Short mmCIF file of C-alpha atoms in Angstrom, two decimals:
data_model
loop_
_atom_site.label_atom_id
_atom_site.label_comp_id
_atom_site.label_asym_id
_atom_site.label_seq_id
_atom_site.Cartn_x
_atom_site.Cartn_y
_atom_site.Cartn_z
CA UNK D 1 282.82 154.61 76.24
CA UNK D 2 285.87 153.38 76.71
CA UNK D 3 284.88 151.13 79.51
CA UNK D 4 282.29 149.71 77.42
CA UNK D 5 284.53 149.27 74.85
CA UNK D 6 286.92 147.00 77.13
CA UNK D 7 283.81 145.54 78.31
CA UNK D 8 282.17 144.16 74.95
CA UNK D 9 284.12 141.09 74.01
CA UNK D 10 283.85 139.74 78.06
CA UNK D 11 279.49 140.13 77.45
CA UNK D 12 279.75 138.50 74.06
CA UNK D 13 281.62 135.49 75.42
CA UNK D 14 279.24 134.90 78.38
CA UNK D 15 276.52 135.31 75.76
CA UNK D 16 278.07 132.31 73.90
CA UNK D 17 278.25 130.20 77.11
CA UNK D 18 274.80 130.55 77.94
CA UNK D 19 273.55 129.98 74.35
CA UNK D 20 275.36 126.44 74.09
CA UNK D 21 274.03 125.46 77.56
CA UNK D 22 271.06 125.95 76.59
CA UNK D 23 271.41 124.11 73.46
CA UNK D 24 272.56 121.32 75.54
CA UNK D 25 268.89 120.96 77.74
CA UNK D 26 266.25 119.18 76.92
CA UNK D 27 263.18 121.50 75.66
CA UNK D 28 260.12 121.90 77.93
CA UNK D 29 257.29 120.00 76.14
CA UNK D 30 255.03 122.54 74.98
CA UNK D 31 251.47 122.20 75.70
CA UNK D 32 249.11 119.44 73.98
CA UNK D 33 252.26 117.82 72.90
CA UNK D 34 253.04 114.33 73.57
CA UNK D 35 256.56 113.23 73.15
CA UNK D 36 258.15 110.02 73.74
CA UNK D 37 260.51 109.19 76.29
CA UNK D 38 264.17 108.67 75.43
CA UNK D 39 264.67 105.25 74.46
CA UNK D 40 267.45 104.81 77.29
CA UNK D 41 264.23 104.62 79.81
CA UNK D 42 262.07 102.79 77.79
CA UNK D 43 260.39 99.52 79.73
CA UNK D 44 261.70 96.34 78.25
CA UNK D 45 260.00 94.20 76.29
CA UNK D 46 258.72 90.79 78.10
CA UNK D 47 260.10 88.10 75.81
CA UNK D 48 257.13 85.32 75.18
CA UNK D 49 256.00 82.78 77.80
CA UNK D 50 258.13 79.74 76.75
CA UNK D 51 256.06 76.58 75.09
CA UNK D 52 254.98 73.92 77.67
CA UNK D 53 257.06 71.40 78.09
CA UNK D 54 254.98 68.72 76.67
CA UNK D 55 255.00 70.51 73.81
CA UNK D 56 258.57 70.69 73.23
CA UNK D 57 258.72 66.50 73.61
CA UNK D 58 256.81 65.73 71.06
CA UNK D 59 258.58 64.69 67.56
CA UNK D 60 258.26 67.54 64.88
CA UNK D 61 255.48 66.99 62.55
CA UNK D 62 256.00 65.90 59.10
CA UNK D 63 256.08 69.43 57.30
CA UNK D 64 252.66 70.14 54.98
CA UNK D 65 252.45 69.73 51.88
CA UNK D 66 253.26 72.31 49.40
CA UNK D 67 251.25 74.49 48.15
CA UNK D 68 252.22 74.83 44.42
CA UNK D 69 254.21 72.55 42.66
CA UNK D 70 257.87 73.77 43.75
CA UNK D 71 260.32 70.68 44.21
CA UNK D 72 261.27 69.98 47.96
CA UNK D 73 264.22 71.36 49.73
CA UNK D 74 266.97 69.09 50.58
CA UNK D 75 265.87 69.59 54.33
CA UNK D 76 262.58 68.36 53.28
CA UNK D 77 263.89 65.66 51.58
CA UNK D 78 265.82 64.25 54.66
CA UNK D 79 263.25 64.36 56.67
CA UNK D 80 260.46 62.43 54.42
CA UNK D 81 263.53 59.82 53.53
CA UNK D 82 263.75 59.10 57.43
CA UNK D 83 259.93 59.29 58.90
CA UNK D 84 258.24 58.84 55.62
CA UNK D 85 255.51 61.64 54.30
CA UNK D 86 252.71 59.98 56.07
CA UNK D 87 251.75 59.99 59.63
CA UNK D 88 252.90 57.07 62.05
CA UNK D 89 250.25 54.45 62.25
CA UNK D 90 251.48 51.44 65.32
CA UNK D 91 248.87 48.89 63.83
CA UNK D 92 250.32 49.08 60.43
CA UNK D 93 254.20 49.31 61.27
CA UNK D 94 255.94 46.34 59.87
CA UNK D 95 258.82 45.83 61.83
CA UNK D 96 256.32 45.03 64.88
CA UNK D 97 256.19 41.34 66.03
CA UNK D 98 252.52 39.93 64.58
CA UNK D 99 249.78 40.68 67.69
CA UNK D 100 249.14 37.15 70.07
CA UNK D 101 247.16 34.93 69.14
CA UNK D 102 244.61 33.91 72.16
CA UNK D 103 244.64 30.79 73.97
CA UNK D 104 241.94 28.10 72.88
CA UNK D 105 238.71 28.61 75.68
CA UNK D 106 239.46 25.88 78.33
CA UNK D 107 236.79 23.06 78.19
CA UNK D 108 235.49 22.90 81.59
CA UNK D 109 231.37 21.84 81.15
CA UNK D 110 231.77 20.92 84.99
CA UNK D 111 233.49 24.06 86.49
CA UNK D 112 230.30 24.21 88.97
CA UNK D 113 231.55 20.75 90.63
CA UNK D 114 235.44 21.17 89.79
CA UNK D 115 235.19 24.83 91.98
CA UNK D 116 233.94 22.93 94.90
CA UNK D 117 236.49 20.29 94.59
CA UNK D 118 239.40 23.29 94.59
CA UNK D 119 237.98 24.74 97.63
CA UNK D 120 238.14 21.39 99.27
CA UNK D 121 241.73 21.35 98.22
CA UNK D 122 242.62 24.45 99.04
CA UNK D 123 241.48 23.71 102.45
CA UNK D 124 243.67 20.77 102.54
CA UNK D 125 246.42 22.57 100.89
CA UNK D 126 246.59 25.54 103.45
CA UNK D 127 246.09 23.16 106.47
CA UNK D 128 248.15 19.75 105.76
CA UNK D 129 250.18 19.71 102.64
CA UNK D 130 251.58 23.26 102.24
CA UNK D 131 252.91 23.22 106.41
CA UNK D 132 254.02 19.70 105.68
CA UNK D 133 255.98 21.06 102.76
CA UNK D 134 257.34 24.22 105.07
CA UNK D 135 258.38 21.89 107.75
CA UNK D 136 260.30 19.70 105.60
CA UNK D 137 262.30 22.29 103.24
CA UNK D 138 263.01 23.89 106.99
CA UNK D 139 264.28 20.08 108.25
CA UNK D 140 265.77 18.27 105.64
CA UNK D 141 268.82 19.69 103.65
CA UNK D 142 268.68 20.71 100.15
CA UNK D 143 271.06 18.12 99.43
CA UNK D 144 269.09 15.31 100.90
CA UNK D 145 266.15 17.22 99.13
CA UNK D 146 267.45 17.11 95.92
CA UNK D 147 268.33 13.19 95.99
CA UNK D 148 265.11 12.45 97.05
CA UNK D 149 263.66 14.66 94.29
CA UNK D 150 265.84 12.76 91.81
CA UNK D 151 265.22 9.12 93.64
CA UNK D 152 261.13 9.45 92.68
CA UNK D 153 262.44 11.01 88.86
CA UNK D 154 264.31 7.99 87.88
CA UNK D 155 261.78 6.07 89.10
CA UNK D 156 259.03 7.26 86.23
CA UNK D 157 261.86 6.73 83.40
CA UNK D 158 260.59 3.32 82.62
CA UNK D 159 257.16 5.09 82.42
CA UNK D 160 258.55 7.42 79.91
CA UNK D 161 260.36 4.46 77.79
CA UNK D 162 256.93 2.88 77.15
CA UNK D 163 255.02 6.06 76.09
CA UNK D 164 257.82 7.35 73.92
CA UNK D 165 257.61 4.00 71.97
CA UNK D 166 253.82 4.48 72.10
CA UNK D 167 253.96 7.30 70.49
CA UNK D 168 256.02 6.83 67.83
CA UNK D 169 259.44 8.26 69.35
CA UNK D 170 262.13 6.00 69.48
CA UNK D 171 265.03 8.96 70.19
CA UNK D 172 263.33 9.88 73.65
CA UNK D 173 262.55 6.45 74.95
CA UNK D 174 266.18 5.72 74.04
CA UNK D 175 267.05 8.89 75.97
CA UNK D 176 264.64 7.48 78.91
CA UNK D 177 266.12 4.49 79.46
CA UNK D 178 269.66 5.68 79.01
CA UNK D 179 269.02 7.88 82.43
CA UNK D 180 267.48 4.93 84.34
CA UNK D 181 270.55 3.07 83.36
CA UNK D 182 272.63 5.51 84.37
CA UNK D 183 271.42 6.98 87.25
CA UNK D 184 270.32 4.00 88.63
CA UNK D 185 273.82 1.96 88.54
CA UNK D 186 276.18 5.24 88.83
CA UNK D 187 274.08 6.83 90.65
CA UNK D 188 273.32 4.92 93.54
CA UNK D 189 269.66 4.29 92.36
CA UNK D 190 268.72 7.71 90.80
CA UNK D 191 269.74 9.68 94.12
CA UNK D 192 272.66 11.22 92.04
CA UNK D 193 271.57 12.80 88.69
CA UNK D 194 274.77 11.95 86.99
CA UNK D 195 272.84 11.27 83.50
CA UNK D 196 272.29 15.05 83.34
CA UNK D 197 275.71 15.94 84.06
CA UNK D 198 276.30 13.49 80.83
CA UNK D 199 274.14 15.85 79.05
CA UNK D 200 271.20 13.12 78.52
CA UNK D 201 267.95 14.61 77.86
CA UNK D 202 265.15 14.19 80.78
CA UNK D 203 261.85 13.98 79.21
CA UNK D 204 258.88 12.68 80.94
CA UNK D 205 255.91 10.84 79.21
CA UNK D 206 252.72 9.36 80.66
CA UNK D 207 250.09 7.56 79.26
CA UNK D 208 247.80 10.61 79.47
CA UNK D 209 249.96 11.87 76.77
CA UNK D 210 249.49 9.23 74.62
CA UNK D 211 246.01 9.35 74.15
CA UNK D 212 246.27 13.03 73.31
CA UNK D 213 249.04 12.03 70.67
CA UNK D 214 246.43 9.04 69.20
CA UNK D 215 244.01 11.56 69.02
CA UNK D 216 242.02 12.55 71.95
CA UNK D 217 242.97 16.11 71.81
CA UNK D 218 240.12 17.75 73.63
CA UNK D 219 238.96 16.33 77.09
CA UNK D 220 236.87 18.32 79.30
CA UNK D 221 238.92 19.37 82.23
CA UNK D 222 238.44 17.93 85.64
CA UNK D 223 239.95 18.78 89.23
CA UNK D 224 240.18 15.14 91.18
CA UNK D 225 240.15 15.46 95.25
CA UNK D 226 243.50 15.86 97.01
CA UNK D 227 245.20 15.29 93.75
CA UNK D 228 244.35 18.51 91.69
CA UNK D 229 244.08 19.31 88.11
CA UNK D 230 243.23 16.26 85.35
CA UNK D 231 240.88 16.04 82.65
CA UNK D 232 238.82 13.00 81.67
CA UNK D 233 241.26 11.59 79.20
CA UNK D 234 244.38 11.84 81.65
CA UNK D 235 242.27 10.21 84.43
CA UNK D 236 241.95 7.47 82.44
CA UNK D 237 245.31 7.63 81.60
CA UNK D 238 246.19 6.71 85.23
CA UNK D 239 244.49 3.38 84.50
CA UNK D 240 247.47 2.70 81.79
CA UNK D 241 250.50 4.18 84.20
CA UNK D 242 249.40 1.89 86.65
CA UNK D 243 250.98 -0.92 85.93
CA UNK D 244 255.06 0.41 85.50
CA UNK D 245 254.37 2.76 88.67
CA UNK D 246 256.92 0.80 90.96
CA UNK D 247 256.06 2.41 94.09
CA UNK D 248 252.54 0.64 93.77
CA UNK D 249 254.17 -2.44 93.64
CA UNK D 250 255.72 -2.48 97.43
CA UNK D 251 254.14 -4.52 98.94
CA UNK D 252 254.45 -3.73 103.10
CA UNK D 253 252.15 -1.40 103.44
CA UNK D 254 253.49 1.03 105.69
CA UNK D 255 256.85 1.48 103.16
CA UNK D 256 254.45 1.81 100.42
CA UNK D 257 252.50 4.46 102.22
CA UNK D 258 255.62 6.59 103.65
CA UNK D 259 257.15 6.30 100.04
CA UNK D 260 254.13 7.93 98.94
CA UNK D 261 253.49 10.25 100.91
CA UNK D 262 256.78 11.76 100.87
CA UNK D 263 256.65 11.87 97.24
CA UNK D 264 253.78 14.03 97.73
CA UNK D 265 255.33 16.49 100.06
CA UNK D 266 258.30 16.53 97.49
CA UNK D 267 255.80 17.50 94.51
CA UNK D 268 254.31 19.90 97.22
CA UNK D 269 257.78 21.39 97.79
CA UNK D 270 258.52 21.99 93.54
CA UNK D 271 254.75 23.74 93.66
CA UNK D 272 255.99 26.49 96.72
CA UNK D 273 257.39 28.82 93.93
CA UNK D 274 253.57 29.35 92.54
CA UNK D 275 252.36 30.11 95.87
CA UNK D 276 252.78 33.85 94.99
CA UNK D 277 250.82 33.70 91.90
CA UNK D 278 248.08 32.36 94.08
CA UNK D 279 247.66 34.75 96.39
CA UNK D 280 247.64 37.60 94.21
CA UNK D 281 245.14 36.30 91.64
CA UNK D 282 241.24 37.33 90.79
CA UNK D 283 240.37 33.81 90.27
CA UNK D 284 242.62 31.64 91.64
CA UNK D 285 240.77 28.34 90.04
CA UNK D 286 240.34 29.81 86.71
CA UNK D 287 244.34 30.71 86.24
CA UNK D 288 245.23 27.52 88.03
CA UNK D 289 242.95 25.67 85.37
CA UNK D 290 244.15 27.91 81.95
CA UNK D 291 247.66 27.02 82.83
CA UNK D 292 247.36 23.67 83.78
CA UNK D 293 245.32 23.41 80.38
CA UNK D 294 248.20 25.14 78.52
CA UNK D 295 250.80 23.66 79.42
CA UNK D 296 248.86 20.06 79.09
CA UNK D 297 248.10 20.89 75.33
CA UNK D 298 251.83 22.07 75.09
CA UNK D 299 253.19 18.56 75.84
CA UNK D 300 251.16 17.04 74.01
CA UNK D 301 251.82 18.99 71.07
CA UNK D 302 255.21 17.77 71.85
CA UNK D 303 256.57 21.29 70.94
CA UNK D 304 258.13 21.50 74.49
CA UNK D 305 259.65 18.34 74.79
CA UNK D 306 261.56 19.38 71.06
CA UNK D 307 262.43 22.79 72.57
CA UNK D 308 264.22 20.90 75.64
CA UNK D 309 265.84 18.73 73.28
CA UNK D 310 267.50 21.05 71.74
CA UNK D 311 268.23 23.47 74.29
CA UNK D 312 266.30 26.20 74.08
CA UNK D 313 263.99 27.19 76.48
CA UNK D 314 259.87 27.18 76.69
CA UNK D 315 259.56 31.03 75.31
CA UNK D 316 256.20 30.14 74.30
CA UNK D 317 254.83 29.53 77.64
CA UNK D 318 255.21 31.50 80.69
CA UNK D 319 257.96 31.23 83.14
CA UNK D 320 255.82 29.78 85.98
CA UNK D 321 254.79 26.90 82.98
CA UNK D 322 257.57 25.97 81.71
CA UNK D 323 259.54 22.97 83.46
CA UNK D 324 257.88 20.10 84.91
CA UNK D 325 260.14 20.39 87.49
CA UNK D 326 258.98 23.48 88.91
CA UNK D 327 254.95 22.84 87.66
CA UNK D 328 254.71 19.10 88.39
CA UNK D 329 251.52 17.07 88.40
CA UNK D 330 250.81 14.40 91.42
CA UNK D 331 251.95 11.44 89.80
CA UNK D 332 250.71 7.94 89.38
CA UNK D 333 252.84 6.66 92.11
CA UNK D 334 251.51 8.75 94.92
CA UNK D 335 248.02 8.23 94.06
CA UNK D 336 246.58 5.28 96.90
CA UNK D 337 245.05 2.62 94.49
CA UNK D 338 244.68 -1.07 95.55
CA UNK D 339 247.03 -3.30 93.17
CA UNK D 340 246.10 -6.61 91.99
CA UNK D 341 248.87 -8.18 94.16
CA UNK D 342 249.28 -5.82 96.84
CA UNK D 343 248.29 -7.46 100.44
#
C-alpha cells in the first residue's frame, strides 16, 4: 500500500501528459463524414484571365445614362464636360478641315487619238529625248546648266510683258520687263539670274493664257506629236506667241536649229524629276493629262501666279504641279515653224 501510495501522483501526471497530447492531434474523421481541409493547404485561387489587349486601348465609353433622376457625380460631370454625352461621330466633328472638293472631269472628246499620240511620244521620249537629257546633265555642269536654263527664261519675258498687258495686269508685265532689263544688261544676257536675287517676281504668261482669261475657259484637251500636252485653245495660242518668240527669228538655220533643240533637252532635263511618277502609275496618260489640265486651269485662274507673288507657295496643287520650273511646257520657241522672213 505504501508503494502504491508513493506511486499515485507519478501515474496521475503521465495521465495528464497523455491527455494533452492527445488534445493536441487532429481527430480521425469518423465515417460518412466529410471535412474540409485546413485552409493552410487549400489550392489557390486562379486570379481571372486578364482582358485582351485591344480591349484595354480603346477609350472608356461615355457612362449610361441614369436610371432615375439622381443628379450626376462630379466624376460624371468631368467626363461629359470633356467628351461630351454623345458618341463621337468623324463626319460631324467641327474642328475637321471641310472634305475636298473633286477636280472638274478633264475634257478630252478625243482621248482615242490623243492615247496614240502619247504612245508615239513615249516611244520618242524613252529612245531620243530622255538619253539626250541623261547624257547632257552627266556632261555639262550644273552651273553651265543653270545659265543656259536662265538664257532661254529671259528670253520669254517679253512674251510675258505683252500677255500681262493683255490681260489686264499692269504690276506683272512691269515685273516682266524689269527681269529682261535686268538680267539681260547685268546679267550678261539672262545667263545670270541676278533679277531674282533682287527679289523681282518671275511670272510667265503666254498667249494661251489669254484666251482663257477673255473667256475661253474650257477647251477640249489635245496631246500634239513630239511636243506633248495642249488643248485646242492653247494650240492656237501658239499662233499669237509666234511673233515675240526670238529664237524663231534667227535666221541661219543651223543656229536656229541647235538653239532649239537644246532648249528642248533643257525642258527635257526640268521634266526628269516626274520620271518617277511615271513609272509607277495605272494610267500613265490619264495622270499626265489631269495634271497638265490642273495646273493649266490653275494659271489661268491666275490664283498661282498671286500665290508666287506674294510668297507663299502652290498648297493647292500638288508638289510635282506646282512651279513651272520643275513642270514646264515645250515652249513656242522650240517648236520648228517656218517664219515669214526666215530663209
Amino acid at each position: 500500500m505504501k508503494t502504491l501510495h508513493l506511486l499515485s501522483p507519478l501515474l496521475t501526471g503521465l495521465l495528464l501528459v497523455g491527455c494533452a497530447s492527445n488534445a493536441a492531434k487532429p481527430t480521425a474523421p469518423s465515417a460518412g463524414t466529410t471535412v474540409p481541409p485546413p485552409p493552410a493547404t487549400a489550392p489557390a485561387v486562379e486570379p481571372p484571365p486578364p482582358a485582351p489587349a485591344t480591349q484595354a486601348a480603346e477609350p472608356a465609353a461615355a457612362p449610361p445614362a441614369a436610371a432615375t433622376s439622381a443628379p450626376p457625380t462630379s466624376a460624371e460631370g468631368d467626363y461629359g464636360a470633356i467628351y461630351g454625352t454623345s458618341s463621337y461621330d468623324p463626319v460631324a466633328d467641327p474642328t475637321l478641315p471641310p472634305p475636298a472638293e473633286g477636280a472638274p472631269p478633264s475634257y478630252d472628246p478625243w482621248e482615242k487619238w490623243n492615247r496614240k499620240v502619247h504612245a508615239f511620244n513615249n516611244v520618242v521620249d524613252r529612245n531620243v529625248a530622255k538619253p539626250l537629257a541623261t547624257a547632257y546633265v552627266k556632261v555639262v555642269p550644273r552651273p553651265v546648266r543653270n545659265g543656259v536654263h536662265n538664257f532661254f527664261d529671259n528670253l520669254g519675258q517679253p512674251l510675258t510683258v505683252v500677255n500681262s498687258l493683255l490681260q489686264g495686269k499692269p504690276g506683272e508685265a512691269w515685273d516682266a520687263l524689269g527681269r529682261f532689263l535686268i538680267n539681260t544688261t547685268a546679267g550678261v544676257g539672262g545667263v545670270m539670274d541676278v533679277a531674282t536675287r533682287d527679289q523681282v517676281p518671275n511670272t510667265s504668261e503666254d498667249f494661251g493664257q489669254t484666251l482663257g482669261v477673255w473667256g475661253w475657259r474650257q477647251s477640249r484637251y489635245l496631246e500634239l506629236p513630239l511636243f506633248g500636252p495642249r488643248t485646242v485653245r492653247d494650240t492656237f495660242g501658239l499662233v499669237g506667241d509666234a511673233p515675240l518668240s526670238p529664237v524663231q527669228r534667227v535666221e541661219n538655220d543651223k543656229a536656229r536649229i541647235f538653239l532649239q533643240g537644246l532648249q528642248l533637252v533643257d525642258v527635257r532635263t526640268q521634266l526628269m524629276s516626274l520620271d518617277s511618277i511615271r513609272e509607277g502609275a495605272v494610267d500613265e496618260y490619264a495622270l499626265f493629262r489631269d495634271g497638265w489640265l490642273q495646273r493649266r486651269n490653275y494659271q489661268i485662274s491666275d490664283e498661282g501666279e498671286r500665290s508666287r507673288r506674294k510668297g507663299h507657295a502652290n498648297d493647292d496643287l500638288p508638289a510635282y504641279l506646282r512651279d513651272d520650273d520643275d513642270n514646264p511646257t515645250v515652249p513656242m520657241d522650240a517648236i520648228p515653224t517656218i517664219m515669214p522672213n526666215a530663209r
